[in-house]
Coordinates of C-alpha atoms and ligand atoms in Angstrom, one line a residue:
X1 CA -14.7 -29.4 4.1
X2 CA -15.7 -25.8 3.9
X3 CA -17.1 -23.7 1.7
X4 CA -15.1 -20.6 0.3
X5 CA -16.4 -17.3 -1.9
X6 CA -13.3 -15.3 -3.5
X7 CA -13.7 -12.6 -4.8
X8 CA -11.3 -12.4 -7.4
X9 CA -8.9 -15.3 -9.6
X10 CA -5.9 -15.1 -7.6
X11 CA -2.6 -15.9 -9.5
X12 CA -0.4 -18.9 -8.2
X13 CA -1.3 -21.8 -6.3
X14 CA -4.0 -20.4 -4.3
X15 CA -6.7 -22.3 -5.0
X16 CA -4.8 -25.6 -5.9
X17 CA -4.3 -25.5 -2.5
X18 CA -7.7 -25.3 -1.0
X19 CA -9.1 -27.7 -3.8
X20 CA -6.7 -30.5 -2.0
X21 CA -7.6 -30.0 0.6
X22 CA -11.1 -30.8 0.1
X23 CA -12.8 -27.5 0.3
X24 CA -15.2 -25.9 -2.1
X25 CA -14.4 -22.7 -4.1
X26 CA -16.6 -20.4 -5.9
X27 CA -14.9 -17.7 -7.6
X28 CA -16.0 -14.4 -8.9
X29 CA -13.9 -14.3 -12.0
X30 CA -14.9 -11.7 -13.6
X31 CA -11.9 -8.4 -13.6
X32 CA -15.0 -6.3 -12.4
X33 CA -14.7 -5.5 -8.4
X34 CA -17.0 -6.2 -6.6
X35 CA -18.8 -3.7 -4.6
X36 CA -20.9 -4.2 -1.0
X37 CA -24.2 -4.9 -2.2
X38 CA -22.9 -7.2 -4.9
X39 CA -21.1 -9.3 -2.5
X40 CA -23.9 -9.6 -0.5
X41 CA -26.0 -11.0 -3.5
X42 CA -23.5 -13.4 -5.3
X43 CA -21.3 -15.0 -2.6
X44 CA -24.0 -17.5 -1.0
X45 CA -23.4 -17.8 2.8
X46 CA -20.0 -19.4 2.4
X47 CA -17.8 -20.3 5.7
X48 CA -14.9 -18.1 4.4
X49 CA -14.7 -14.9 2.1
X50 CA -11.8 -14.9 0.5
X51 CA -11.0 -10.9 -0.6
X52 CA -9.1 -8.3 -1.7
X53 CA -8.6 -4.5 -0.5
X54 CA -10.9 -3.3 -3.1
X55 CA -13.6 -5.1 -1.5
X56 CA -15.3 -3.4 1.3
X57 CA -16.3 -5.8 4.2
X58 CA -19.4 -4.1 6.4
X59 CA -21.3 -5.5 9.1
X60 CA -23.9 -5.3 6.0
X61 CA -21.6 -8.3 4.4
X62 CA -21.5 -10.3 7.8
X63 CA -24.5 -9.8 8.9
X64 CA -25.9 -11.4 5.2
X65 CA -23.9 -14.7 5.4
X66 CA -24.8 -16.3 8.7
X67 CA -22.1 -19.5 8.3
X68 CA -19.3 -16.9 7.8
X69 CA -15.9 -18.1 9.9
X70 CA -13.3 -16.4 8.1
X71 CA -13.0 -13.1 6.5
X72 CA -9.3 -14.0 4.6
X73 CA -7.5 -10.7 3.1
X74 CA -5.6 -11.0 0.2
X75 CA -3.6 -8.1 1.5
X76 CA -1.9 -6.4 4.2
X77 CA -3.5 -3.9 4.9
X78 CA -7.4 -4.5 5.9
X79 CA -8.8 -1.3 6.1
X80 CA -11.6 -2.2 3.8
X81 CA -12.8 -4.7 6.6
X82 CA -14.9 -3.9 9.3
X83 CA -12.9 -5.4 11.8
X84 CA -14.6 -4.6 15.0
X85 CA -17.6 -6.0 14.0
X86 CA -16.1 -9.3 12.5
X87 CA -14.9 -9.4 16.0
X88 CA -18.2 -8.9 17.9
X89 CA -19.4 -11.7 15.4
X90 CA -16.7 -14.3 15.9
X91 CA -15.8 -14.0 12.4
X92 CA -11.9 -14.3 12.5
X93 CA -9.7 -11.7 9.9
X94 CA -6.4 -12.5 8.3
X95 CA -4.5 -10.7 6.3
X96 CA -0.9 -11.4 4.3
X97 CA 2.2 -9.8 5.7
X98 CA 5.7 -9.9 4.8
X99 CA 5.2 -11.8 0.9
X100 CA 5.4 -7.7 -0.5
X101 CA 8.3 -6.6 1.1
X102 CA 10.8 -6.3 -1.4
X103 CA 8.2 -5.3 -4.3
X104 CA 6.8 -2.3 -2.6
X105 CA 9.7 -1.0 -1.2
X106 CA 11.2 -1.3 -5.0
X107 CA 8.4 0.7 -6.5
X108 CA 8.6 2.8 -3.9
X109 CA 12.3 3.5 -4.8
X110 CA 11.2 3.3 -8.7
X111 CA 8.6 6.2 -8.2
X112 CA 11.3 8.4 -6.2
X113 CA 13.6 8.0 -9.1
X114 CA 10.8 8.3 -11.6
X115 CA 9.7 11.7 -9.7
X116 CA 13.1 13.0 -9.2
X117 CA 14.7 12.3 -12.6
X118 CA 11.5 13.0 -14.5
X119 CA 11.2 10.0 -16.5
X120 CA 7.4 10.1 -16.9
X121 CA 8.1 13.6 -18.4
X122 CA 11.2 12.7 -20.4
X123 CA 9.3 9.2 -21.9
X124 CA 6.4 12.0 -22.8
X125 CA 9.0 14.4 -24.2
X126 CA 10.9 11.9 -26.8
X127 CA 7.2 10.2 -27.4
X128 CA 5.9 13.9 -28.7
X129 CA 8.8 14.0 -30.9
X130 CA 10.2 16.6 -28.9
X131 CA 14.0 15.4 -28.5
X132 CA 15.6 17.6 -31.0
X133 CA 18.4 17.1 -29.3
X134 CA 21.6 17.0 -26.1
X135 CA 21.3 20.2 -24.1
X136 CA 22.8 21.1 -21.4
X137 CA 19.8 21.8 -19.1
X138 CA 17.2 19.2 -20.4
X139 CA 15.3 17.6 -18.3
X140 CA 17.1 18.2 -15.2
X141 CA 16.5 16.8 -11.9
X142 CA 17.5 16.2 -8.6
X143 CA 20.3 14.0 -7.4
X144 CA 19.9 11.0 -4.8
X145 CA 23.4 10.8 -3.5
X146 CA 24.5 12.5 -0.3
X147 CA 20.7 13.9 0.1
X148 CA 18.7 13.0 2.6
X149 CA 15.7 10.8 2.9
X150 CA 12.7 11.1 5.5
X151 CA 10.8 7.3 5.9
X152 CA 7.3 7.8 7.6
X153 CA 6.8 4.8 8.9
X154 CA 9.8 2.2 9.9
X155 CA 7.9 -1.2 9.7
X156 CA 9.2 -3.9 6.9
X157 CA 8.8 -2.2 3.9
X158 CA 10.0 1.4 5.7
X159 CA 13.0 -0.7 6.7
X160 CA 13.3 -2.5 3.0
X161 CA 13.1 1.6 1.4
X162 CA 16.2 2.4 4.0
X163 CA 18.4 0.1 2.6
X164 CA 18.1 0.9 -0.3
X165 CA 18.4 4.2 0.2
X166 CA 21.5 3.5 2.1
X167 CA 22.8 1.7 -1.4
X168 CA 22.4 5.1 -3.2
X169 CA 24.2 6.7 -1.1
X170 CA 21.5 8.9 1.1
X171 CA 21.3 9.9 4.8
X172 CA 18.5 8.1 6.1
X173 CA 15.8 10.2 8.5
X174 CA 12.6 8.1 9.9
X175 CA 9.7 8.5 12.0
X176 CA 7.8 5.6 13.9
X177 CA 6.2 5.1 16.9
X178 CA 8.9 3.2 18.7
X179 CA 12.3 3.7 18.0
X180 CA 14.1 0.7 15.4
X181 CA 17.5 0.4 17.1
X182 CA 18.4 -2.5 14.1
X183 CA 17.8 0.3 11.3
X184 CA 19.9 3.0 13.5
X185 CA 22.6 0.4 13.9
X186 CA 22.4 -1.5 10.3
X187 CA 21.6 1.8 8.3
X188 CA 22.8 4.9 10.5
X189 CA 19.3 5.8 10.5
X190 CA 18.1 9.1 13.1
X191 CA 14.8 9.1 14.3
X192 CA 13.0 12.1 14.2
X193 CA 9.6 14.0 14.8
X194 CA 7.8 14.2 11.7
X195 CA 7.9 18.5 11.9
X196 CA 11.7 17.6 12.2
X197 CA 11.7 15.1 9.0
X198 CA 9.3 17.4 6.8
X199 CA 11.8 20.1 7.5
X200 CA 14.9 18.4 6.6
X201 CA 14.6 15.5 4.0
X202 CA 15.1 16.1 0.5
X203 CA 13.2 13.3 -0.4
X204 CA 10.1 11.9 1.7
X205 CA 8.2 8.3 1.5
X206 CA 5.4 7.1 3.5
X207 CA 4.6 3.8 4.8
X208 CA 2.5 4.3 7.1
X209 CA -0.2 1.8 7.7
X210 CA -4.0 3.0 7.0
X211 CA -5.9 3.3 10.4
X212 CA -7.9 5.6 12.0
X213 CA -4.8 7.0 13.7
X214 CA -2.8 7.6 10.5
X215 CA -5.6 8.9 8.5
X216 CA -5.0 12.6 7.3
X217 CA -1.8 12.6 9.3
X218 CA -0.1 14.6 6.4
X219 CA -2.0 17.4 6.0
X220 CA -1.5 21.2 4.7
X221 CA 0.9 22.3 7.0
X222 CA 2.8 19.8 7.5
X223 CA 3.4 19.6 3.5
X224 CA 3.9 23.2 3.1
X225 CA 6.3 22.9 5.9
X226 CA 8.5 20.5 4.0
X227 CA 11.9 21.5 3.2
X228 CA 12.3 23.2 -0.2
X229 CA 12.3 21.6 -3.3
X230 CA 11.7 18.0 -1.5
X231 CA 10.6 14.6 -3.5
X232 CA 7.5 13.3 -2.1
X233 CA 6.9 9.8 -2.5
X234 CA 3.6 7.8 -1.4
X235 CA 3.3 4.1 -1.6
X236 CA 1.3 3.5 1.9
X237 CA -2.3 4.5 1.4
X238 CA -3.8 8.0 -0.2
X239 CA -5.6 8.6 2.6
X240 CA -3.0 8.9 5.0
X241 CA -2.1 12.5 2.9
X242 CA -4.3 15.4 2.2
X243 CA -4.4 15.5 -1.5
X244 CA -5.5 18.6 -2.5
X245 CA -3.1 20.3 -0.4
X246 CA -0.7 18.1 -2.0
X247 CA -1.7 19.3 -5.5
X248 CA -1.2 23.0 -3.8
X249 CA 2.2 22.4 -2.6
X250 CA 3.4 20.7 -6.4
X251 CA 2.0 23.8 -7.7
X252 CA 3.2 26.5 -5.7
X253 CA 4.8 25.2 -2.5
X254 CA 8.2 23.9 -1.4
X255 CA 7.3 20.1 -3.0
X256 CA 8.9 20.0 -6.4
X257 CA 7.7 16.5 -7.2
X258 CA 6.0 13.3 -6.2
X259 CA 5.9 9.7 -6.8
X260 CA 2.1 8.4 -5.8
X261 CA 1.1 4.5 -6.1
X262 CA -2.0 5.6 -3.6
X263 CA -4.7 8.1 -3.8
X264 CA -7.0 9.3 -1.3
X265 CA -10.6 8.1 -2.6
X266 CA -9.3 5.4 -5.2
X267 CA -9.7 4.5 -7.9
X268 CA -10.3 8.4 -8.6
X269 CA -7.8 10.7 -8.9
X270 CA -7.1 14.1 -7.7
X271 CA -8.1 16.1 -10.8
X272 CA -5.7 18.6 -10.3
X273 CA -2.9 16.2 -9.5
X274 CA -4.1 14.5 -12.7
X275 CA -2.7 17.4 -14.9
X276 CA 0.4 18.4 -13.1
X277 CA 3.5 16.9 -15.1
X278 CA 5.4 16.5 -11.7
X279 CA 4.2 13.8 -10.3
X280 CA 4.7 10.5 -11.5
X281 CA 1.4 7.7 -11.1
X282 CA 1.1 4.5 -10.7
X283 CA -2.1 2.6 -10.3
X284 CA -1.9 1.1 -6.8
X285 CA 0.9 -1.4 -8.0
X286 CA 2.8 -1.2 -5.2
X287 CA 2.9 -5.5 -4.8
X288 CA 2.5 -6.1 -8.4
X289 CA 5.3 -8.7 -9.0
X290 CA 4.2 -12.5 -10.0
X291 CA 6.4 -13.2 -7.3
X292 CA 4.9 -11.3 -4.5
X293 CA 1.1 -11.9 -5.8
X294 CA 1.8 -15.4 -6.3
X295 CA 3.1 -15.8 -2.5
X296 CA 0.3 -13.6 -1.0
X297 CA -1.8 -16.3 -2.3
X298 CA -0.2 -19.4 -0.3
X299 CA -0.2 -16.9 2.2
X300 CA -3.8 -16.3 2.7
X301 CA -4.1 -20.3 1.2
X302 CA -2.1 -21.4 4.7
X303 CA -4.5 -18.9 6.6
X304 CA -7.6 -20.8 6.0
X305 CA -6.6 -24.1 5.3
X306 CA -4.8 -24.2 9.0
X307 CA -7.9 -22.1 10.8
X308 CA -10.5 -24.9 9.0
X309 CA -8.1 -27.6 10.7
X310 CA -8.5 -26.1 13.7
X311 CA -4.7 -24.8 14.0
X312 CA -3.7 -21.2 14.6
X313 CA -3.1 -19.2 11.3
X314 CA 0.1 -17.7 10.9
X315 CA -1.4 -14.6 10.2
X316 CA -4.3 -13.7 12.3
X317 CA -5.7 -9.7 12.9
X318 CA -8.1 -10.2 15.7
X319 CA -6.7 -12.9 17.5
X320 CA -9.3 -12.3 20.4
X321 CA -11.7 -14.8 18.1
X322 CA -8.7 -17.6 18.3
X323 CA -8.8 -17.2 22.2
X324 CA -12.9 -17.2 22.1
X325 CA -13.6 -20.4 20.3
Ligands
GLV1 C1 -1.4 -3.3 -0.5 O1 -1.6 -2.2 -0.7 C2 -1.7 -4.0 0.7 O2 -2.2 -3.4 1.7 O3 -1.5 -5.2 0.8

């Protein structure tokens, strides 16, 4: 029986779980997120943390919670944990890939249309009581079929974006480390340099993961390199794009709109991005389905219930602390 601090109510069967199976849970329940020093206060040396990417997990945190075991992400990315150091400390991280898939790659997709049929600006347009009527030119935008579409970043959800890309009707450009023969084959996908992509897609997403490799990797010239009049579309994390240059190139550069579900120093916004009526926002929903949130919850449930048996979890980050113990 272990002890176990989350962070935040989780929706689904999350914590059913861990009840039967005998541990005990205290949850922050609160919708306020908690920040470094208050985790460091309220959670009271528990075996396992369980958190979420707005929590960031120093050395500070591990070093304040001496029976810590498990640092459990409710997430898949885990760049808000100081993983390194939960290493050096023995402290296993997990994280929970695959369960958002399908959601982020359809918001993605949703925020590409959003951006290139300007619905944000349309929904503001009829709200303002500014529909007067049909006209020819209203509201134009810019069509998916036959264009191109540059995917940074080939992994699952890359892959999931591709296909349905490939359903509307788009040639399909990516960029990833190692080439994805099962994409070239499945969805006639090229692989390209990212110069190359910038310069030939008409519409661009990223799904990158966040590390200290991708960070900043789209910066000014590569955006004002982008091929004229190109959709932008971010759904991997902010940070991965310069933002201000982004804001630039919306304004007076070859981007002529974006879809962003990430921002580079959330939760604040880009002021400038904030008033440009190209861009269509969303709130770092990218998961947001009951369906995936629910899941990610077993997932990260199955992660510490089969660690505290002793088991390998199925979704280990530093795996060096399972080959240690
Ligand atoms: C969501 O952004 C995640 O990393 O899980």
């Amino acid at each position: 029986m272990a002890d176990i601090y989350a962070t935040q109510r989780i929706p689904g069967r999350c914590f059913d779980m861990l009840s039967d199976e005998g541990h005990k849970l205290e949850v922050h329940t609160s919708d306020e997120i908690l920040s470094t020093v208050q985790i460091i206060k309220e959670a009271r040396d528990p075996h396992v943390l369980l958190c979420t990417l707005s929590n960031q997990i120093t050395s500070e945190v591990m070093d304040s919670k001496p029976s810590l075991i498990m640092i459990a992400n409710y997430a898949v990315g885990y760049n808000n944990i100081d993983v390194d150091s939960a290493t050096a400390r023995n402290i296993l991280v997990t994280n929970t890939p695959g369960a958002l898939t399908e959601a982020t790659a359809d918001l993605a997709f949703a925020l590409l249309l959003a951006a290139a049929r300007r619905i944000p600006e349309g929904d503001r347009f009829c709200r303002e009581g500014n529909f007067h009527g049909w006209l020819p030119e209203l509201l134009s935008g810019k069509e998916l079929h036959g264009a191109t579409i540059g995917i940074v970043g080939a992994g699952r959800i890359g892959a999931a974006m591709g296909r349905r890309a490939k359903g509307f009707g788009m040639k399909i450009l990516y960029y990833n480390r190692s080439r994805k023969p099962i994409l070239e084959k499945e969805l006639g996908a090229n692989r390209t340099e990212l110069k190359e992509l910038f310069a030939e897609s008409d519409f661009i997403s990223v799904h990158l993961p966040g590390t200290p490799e991708t960070t900043g990797i789209i910066d000014r010239d590569l955006l004002f390199s982008a091929k004229e009049d190109c959709v932008f579309v971010n759904t991997g994390r902010g940070f991965l794009v310069d933002e201000q240059a982004l804001a630039e190139c919306l304004i007076d550069g070859p981007i002529r709109a974006a879809g962003l579900d990430v921002f580079e120093d959330e939760p604040d916004i880009n002021a400038d991005i904030l008033k440009l009526d190209n861009v269509a926002l969303a709130p770092h929903t990218g998961s947001a389905t009951e369906t995936a949130r629910s899941k990610w919850g077993e997932v990260a449930a199955a992660n510490i219930i089969s660690f505290l048996k002793g088991d390998t979890p199925p979704n280990p980050v530093n795996s060096e602390v399972l080959q240690s113990l």
